[in-house]
Short mmCIF file of C-alpha atoms and ligand atoms in Angstrom, two decimals:
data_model
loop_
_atom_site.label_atom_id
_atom_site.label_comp_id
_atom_site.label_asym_id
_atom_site.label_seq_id
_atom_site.Cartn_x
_atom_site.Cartn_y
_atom_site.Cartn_z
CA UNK A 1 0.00 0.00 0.00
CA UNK A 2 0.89 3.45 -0.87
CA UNK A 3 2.36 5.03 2.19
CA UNK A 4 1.11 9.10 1.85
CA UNK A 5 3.11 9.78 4.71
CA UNK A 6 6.44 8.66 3.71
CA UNK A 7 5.54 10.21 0.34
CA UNK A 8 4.67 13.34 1.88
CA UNK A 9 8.04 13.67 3.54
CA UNK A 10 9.24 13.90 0.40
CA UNK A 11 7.26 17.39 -0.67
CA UNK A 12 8.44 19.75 2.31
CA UNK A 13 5.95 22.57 0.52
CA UNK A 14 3.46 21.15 1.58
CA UNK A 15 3.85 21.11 5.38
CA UNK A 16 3.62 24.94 6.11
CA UNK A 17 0.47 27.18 7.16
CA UNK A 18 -0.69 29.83 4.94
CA UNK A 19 -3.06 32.40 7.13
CA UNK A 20 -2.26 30.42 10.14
CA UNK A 21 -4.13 27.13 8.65
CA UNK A 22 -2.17 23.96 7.22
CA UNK A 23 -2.19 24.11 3.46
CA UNK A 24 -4.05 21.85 1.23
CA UNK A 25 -2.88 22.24 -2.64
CA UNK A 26 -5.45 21.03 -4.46
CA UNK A 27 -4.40 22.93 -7.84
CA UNK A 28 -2.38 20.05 -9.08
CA UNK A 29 -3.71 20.42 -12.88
CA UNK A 30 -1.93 23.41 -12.59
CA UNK A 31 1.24 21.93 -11.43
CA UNK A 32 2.50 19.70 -8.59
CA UNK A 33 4.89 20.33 -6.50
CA UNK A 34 8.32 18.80 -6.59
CA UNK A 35 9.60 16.06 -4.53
CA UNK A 36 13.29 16.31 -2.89
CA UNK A 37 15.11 14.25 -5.12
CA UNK A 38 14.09 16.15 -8.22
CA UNK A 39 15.15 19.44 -6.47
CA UNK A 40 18.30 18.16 -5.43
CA UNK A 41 19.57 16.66 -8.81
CA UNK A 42 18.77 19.84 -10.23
CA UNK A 43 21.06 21.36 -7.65
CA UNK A 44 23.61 18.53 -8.01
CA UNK A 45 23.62 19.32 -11.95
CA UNK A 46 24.94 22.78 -11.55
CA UNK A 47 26.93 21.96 -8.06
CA UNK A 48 29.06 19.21 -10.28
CA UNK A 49 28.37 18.83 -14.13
CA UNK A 50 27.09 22.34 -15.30
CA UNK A 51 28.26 22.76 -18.88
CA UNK A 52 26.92 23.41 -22.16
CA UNK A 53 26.15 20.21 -23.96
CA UNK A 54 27.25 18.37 -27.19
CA UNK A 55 29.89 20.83 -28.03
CA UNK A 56 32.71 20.60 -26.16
CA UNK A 57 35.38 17.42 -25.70
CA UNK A 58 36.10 18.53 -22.13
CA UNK A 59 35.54 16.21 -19.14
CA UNK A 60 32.28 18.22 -17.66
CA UNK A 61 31.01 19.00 -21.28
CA UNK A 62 30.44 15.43 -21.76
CA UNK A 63 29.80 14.48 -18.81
CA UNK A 64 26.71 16.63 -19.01
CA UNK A 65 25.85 15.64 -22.45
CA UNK A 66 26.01 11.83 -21.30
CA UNK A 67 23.53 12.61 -18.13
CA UNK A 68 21.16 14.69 -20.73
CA UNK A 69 20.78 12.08 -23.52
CA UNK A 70 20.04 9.53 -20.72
CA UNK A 71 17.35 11.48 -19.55
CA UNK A 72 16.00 11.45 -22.84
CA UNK A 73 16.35 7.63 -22.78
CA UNK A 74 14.50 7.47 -19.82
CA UNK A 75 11.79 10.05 -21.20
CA UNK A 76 11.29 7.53 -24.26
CA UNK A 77 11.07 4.40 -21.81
CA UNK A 78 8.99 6.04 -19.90
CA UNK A 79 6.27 6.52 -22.31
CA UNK A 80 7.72 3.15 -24.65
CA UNK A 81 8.58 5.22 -27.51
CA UNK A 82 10.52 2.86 -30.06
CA UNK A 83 13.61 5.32 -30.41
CA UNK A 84 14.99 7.82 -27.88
CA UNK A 85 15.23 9.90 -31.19
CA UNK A 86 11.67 10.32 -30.78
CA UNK A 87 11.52 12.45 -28.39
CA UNK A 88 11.90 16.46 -28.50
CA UNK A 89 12.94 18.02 -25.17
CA UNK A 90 10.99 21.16 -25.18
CA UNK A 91 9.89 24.02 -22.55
CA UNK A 92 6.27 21.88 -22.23
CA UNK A 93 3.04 20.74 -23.64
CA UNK A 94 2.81 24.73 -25.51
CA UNK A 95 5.90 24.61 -27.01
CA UNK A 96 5.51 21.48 -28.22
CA UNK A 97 2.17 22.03 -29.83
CA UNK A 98 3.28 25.73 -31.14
CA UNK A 99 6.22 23.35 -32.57
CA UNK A 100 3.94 20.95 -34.02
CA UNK A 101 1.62 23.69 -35.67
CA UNK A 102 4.58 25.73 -37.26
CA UNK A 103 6.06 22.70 -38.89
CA UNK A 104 3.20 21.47 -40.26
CA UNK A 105 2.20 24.93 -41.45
CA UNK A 106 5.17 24.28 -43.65
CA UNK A 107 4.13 21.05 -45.29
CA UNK A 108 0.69 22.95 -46.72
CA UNK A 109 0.90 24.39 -50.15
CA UNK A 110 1.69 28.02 -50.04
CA UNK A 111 -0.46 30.84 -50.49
CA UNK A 112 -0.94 31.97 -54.59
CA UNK A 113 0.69 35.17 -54.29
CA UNK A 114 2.90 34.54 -51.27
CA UNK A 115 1.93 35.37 -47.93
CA UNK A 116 -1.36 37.41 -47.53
CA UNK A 117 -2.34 35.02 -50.91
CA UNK A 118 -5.18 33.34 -52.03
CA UNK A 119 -5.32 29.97 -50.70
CA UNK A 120 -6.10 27.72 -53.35
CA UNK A 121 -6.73 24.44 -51.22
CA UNK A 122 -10.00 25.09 -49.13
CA UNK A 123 -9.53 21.96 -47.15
CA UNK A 124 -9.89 22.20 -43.58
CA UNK A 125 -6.50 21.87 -42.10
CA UNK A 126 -6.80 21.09 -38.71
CA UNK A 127 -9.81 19.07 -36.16
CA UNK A 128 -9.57 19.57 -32.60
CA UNK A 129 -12.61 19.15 -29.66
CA UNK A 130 -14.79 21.46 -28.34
CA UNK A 131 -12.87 20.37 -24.72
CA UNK A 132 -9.18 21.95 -25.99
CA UNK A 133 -6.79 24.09 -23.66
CA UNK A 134 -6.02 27.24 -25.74
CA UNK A 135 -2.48 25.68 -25.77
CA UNK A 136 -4.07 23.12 -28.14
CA UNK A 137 -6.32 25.44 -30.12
CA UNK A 138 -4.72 28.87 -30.45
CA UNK A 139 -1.61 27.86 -32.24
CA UNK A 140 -4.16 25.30 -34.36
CA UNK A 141 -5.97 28.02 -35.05
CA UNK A 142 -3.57 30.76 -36.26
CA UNK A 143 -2.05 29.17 -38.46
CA UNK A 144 -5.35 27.94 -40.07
CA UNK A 145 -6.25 31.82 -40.41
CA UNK A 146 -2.68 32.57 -42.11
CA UNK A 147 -3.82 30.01 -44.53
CA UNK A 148 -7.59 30.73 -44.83
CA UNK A 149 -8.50 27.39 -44.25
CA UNK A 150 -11.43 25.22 -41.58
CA UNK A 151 -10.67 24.40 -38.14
CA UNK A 152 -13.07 21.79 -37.16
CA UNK A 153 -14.26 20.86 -33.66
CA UNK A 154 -15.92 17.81 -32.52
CA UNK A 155 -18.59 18.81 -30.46
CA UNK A 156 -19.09 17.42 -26.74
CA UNK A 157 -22.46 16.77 -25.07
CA UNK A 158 -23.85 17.93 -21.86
CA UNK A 159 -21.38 15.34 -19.80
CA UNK A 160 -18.40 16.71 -21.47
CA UNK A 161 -18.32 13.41 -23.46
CA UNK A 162 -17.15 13.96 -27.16
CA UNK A 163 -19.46 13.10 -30.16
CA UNK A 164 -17.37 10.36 -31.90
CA UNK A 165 -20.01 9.93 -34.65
CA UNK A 166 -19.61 13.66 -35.72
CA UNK A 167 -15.83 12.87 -34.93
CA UNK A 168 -16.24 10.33 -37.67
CA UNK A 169 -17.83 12.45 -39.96
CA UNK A 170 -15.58 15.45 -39.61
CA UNK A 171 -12.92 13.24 -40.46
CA UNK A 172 -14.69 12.55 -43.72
CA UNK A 173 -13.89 16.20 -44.53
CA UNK A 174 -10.40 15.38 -44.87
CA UNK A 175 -8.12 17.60 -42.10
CA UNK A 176 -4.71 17.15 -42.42
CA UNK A 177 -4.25 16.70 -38.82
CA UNK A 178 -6.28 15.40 -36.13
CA UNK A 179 -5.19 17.20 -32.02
CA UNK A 180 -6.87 16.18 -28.95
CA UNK A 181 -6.54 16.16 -25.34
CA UNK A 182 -6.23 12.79 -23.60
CA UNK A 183 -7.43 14.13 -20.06
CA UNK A 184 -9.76 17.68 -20.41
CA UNK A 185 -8.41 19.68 -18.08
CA UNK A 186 -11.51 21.67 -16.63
CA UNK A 187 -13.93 18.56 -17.18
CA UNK A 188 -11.68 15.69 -16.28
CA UNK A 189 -13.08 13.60 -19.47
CA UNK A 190 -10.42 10.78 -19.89
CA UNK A 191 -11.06 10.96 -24.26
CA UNK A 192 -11.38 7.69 -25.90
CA UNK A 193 -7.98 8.41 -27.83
CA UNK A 194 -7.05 4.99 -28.45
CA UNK A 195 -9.94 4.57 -30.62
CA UNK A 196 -10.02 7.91 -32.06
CA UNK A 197 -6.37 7.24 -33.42
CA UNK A 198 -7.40 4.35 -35.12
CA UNK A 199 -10.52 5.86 -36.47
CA UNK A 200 -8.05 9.09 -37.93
CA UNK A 201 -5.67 6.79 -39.46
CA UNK A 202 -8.47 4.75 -41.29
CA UNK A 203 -8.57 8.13 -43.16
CA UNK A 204 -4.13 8.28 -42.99
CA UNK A 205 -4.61 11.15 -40.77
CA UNK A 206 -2.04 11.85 -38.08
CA UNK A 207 -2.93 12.50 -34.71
CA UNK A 208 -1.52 14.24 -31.54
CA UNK A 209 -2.15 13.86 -28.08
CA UNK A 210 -2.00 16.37 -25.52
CA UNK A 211 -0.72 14.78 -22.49
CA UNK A 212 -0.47 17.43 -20.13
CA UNK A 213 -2.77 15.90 -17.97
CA UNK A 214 -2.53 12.39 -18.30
CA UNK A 215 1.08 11.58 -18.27
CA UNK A 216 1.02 12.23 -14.25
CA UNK A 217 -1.87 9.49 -13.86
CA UNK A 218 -1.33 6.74 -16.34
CA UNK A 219 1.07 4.84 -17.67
CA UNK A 220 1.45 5.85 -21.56
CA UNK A 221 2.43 3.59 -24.16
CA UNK A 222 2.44 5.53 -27.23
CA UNK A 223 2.80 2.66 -29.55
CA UNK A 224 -0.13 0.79 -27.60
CA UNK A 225 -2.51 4.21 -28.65
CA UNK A 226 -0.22 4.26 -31.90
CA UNK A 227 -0.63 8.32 -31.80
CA UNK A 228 1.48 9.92 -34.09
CA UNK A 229 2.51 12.82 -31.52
CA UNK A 230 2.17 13.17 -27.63
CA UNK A 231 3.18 16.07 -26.07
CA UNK A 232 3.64 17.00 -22.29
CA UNK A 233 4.30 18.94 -19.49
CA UNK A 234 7.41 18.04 -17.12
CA UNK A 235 5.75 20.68 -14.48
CA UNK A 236 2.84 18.52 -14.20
CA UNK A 237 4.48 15.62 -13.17
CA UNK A 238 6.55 16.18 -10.54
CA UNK A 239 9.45 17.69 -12.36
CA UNK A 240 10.73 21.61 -12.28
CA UNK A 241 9.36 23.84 -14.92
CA UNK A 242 10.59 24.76 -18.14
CA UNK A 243 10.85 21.20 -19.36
CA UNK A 244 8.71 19.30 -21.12
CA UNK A 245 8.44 16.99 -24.41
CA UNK A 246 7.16 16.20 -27.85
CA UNK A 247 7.21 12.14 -28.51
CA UNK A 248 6.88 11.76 -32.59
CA UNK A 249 6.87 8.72 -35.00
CA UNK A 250 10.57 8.92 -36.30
CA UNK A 251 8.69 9.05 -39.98
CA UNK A 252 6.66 12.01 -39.15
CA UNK A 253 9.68 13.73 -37.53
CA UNK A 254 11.95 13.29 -40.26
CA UNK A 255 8.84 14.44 -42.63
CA UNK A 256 8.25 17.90 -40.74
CA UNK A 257 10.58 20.81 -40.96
CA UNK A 258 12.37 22.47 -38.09
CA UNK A 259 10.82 24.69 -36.16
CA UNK A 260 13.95 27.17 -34.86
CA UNK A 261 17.07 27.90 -36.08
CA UNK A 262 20.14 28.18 -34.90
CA UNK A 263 22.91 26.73 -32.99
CA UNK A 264 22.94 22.60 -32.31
CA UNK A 265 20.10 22.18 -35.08
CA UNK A 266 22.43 22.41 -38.15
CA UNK A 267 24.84 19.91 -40.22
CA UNK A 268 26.55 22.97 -42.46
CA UNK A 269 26.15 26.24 -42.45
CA UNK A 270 27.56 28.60 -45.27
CA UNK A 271 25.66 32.09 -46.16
CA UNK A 272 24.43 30.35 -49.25
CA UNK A 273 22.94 27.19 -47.63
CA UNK A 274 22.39 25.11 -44.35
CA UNK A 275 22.00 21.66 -44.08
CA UNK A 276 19.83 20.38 -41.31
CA UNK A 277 21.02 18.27 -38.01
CA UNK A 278 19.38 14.65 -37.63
CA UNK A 279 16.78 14.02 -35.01
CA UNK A 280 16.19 15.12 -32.28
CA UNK A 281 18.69 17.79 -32.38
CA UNK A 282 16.86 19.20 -35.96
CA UNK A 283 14.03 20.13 -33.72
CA UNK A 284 16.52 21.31 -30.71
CA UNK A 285 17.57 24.58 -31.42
CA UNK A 286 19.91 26.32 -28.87
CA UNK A 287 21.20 26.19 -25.03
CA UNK A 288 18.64 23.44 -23.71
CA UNK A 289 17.35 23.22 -19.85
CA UNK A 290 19.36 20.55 -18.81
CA UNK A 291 19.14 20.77 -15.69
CA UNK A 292 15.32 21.22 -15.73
CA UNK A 293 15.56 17.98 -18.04
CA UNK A 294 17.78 15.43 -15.53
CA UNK A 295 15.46 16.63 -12.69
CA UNK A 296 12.37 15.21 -15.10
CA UNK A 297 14.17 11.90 -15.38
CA UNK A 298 14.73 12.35 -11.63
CA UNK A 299 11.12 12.26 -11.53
CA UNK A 300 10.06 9.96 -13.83
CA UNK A 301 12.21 7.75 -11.58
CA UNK A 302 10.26 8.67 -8.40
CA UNK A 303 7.06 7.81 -10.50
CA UNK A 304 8.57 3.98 -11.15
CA UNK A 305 9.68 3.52 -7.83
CA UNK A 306 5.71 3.86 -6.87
CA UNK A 307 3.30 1.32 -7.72
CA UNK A 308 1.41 3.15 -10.61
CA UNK A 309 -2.05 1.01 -10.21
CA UNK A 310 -1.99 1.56 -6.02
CA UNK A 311 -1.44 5.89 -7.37
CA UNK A 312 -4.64 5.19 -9.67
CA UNK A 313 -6.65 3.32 -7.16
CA UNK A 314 -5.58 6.43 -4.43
CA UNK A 315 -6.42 9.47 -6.73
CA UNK A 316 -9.59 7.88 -7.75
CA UNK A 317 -10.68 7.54 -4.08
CA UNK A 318 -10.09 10.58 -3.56
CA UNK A 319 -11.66 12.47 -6.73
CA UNK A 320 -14.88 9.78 -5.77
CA UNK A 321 -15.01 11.38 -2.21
CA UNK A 322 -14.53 14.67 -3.56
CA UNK A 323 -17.81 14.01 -5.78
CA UNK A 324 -19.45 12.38 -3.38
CA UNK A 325 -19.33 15.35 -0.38
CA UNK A 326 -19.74 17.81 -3.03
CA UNK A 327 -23.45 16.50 -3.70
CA UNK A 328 -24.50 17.11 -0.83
CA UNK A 329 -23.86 20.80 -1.24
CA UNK A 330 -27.29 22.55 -2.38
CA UNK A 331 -27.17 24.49 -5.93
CA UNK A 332 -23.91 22.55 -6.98
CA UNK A 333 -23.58 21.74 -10.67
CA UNK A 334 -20.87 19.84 -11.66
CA UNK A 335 -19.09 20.61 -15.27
CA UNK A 336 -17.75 17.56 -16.51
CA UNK A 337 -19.41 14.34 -15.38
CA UNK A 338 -18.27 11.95 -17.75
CA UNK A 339 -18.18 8.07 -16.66
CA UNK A 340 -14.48 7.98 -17.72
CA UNK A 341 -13.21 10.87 -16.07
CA UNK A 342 -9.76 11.17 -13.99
CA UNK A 343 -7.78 13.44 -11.62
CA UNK A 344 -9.88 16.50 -10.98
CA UNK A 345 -13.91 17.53 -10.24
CA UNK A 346 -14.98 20.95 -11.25
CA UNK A 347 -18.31 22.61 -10.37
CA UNK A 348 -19.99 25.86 -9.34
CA UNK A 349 -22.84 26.88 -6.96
CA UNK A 350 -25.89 28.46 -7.58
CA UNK A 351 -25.55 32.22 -6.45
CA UNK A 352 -21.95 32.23 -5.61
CA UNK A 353 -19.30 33.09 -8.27
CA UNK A 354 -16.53 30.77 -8.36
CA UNK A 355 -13.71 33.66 -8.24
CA UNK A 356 -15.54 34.61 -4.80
CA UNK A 357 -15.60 30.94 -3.42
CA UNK A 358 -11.83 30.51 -3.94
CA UNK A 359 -11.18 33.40 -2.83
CA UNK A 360 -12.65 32.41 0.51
CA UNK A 361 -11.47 29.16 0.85
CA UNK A 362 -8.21 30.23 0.00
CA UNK A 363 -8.25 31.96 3.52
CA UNK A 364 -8.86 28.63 4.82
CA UNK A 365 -5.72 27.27 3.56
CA UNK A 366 -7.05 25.35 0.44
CA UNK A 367 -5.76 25.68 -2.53
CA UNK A 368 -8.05 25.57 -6.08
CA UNK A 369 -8.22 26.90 -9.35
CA UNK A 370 -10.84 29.06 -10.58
CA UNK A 371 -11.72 30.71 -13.69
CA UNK A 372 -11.63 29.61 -17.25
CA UNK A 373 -8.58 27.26 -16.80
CA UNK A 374 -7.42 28.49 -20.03
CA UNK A 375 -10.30 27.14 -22.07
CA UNK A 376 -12.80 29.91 -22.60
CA UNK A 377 -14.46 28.05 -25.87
CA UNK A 378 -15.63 25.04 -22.31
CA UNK A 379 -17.18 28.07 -20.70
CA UNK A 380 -19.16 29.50 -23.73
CA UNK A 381 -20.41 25.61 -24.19
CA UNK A 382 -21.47 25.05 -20.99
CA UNK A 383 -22.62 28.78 -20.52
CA UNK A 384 -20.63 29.46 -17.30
CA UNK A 385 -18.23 32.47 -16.81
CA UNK A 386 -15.89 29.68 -14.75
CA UNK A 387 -15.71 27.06 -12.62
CA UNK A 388 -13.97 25.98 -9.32
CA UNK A 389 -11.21 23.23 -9.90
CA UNK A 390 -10.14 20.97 -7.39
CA UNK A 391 -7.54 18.79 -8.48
CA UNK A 392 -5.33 15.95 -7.07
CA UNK A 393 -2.27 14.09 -7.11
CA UNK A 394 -0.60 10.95 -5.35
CA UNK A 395 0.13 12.89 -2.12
CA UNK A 396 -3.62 14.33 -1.36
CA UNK A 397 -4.98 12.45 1.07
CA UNK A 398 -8.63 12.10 1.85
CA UNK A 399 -8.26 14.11 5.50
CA UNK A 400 -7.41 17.14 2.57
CA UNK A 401 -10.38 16.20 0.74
CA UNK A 402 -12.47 16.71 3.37
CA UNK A 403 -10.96 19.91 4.86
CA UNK A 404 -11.79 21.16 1.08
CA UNK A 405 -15.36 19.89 1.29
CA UNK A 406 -15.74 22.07 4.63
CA UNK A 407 -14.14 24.59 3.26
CA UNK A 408 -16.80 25.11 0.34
CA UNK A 409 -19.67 24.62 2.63
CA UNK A 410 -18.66 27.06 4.66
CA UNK A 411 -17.82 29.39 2.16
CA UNK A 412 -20.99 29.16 0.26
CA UNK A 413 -22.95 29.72 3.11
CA UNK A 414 -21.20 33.17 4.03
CA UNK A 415 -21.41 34.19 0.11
CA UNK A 416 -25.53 33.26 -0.26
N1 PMP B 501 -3.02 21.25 -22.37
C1 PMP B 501 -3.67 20.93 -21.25
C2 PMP B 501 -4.76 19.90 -21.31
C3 PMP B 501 -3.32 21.55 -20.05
O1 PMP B 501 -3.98 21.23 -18.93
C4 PMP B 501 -2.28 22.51 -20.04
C5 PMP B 501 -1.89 23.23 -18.77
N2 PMP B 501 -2.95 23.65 -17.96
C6 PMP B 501 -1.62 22.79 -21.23
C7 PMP B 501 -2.02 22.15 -22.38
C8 PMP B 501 -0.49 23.77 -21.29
O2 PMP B 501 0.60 23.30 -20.56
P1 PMP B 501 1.87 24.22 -20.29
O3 PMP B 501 1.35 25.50 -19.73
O4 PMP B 501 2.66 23.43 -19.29
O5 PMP B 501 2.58 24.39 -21.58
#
């Protein structure tokens, strides 16, 4: 059995008092906090091996380049990628999706007349959900505008389940590329992306999945869901900011042009001509974060010493209790109440705005998310101005859920 103590001791954040009351962080979607060991190999990278990377033939220089590359290893375990080649170390789950949409922006036939053309290809380009983060819609989306093209969404219903049958038929309409979240982030809809993969590549359509907030709860086996991208967010698993990756098929990745230029990325440079570098470093342009990017295979690590299924069975007791209190609350609505849903409940309560309730329970040392969660286009569905988040990871524990629970009640009751 998972032992949340032990664990805890691990997270020294998260024993201190904020307005004289212990803290509950329940804003984990957001990002979790970082356990020792991923703190101090970041500190033990730049107390021993700091160095710039695959350049120099110095002792530190590739000593640091070794401990980098194996983190990538690790990174492409972690997830079973076939190649470690197949994975991008990027800043997080934007980057890598502004990545993805600039490169493939390059593989559609330019504009007659050059930029600010006439496109003469009025395919849609791109099919996302109705459930997206803006970090996997507004980079979709802008560069379907530069090339006057269709962005297609596949609606959701009242659940925040997706429509797979209009899924299916939007597909008919031929996008070039298929992007969808694994795990909504406001709703908590686990998406049926296994299937929807297959469905896409009946029609040789590629697919990515945004990972941000699944990679923290499940084990991913990208060649199991055979998705032609994943991206993620090392942040949101335990690991410091400023890291984060892009897992591609090495076919599609040696198909799609880089996406910055510079130093690392090349083969030959003259002022005539460059030649591109071979993966990953085509796609790695610049100085990396290595530090931030040993402290996510630090973390990875402290994932696999845990016994993933016991972390499952734990967050789902205590998202179930979380629902379960909640109800009793009069006015609640819950957004998001799909059978397959994972890691996080949101909701709001009739006559109290949500910005109001956190701030309230915020004074009572809990810790939530309100607002849009960066998904305005989930508001305007569901006709909300925001929601309240609650969200959890492996070292909640259900005292915390129920100090939360209080917490709402309470505040509720002051703000009606
Ligand atoms: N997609 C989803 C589903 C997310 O939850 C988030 C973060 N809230 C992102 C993308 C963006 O992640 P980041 O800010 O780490 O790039």
């Amino acid at each position: 059995m998972l032992n949340i103590n032990e664990i805890r001791k691990q997270f020294p954040v998260l024993d201190q008092q904020v307005y004289g009351k212990p803290l509950v962080y329940l804003d984990n979607a957001a990002t979790t906090q970082k356990p020792l060991c991923v703190i101090e190999r970041e500190r033990d990278y730049y107390l021993h091996e700091n160095c710039n990377i695959h350049r120099g033939v110095h002792y530190l220089s590739q000593k640091a380049t070794e401990a980098y590359e194996h983190a990538r290893q690790t990174v492409a375990d972690f997830i079973h990628a076939k190649e470690a080649k197949e994975i991008i170390f990027t800043r997080g789950t934007t980057e890598s999706l502004n990545l993805l949409a600039t490169s493939f922006e390059h593989l559609l036939p330019p504009l007659r007349g050059g930029q600010g053309g006439v496109n003469t290809d009025s395919q849609p380009i791109v099919l996302v959900t109705a459930m997206e983060h803006h970090s996997n819609l507004v980079p979709w989306q802008q560069m379907v505008q530069r090339h006057q093209g269709k962005l297609l969404v596949v609606p959701m219903d009242d659940h925040g389940v997706l429509d797979l049958e209009q899924y299916e038929k939007l597909l008919k309409e031929g996008p070039k590329v298929v992007s969808i979240a694994h795990i909504s982030n406001v709703l908590g809809t686990i998406n049926p992306v296994k299937e929807m993969v297959k469905m896409a590549h009946q029609y040789d359509i590629p697919v990515v999945i945004d990972g941000a907030q699944s990679i923290a709860h499940y084990s991913i086996d990208v060649q199991d869901l055979d998705c032609d991208f994943f991206v993620f967010s090392g942040h949101k698993m335990y690991a410091p900011m400023g890291i984060g990756g892009l897992y591609g098929k090495a076919e599609w990745l040696e198909k799609l042009p880089p996406y910055q230029f510079g130093g690392e990325m090349v083969d030959t440079v003259s002022f005539e001509k460059t030649t591109f570098n071979v993966l990953p470093y085509k796609f790695e342009a610049g100085t990396p974060n290595v530090g931030a990017a040993l402290g996510l295979e630090t973390a990875i690590q402290f994932m696999q010493s845990l016994d993933r299924k016991e972390v499952e069975e734990h967050e789902n007791q205590l998202l179930q209790s979380a629902i379960e209190q909640l109800s009793e609350i009069d006015g609640i609505r819950f957004i998001g109440e799909a059978e397959q849903r994972s890691g996080l409940v949101s909701f709001i309560i009739k006559g109290v705005h949500p910005y109001d309730l956190g701030t309230l329970i915020d004074k009572m040392g809990v810790a939530v998310r309100t607002g849009h969660h960066c998904a305005e286009p989930v508001m305007t569905r569901f006709g909300i101005p925001g929601t309240v988040r609650a969200s959890f990871a492996l070292y909640n524990t259900l005292e915390e859920v129920e100090i939360f629970v209080k917490a709402v009640k309470k505040a509720a009751m002051m703000l009606r």
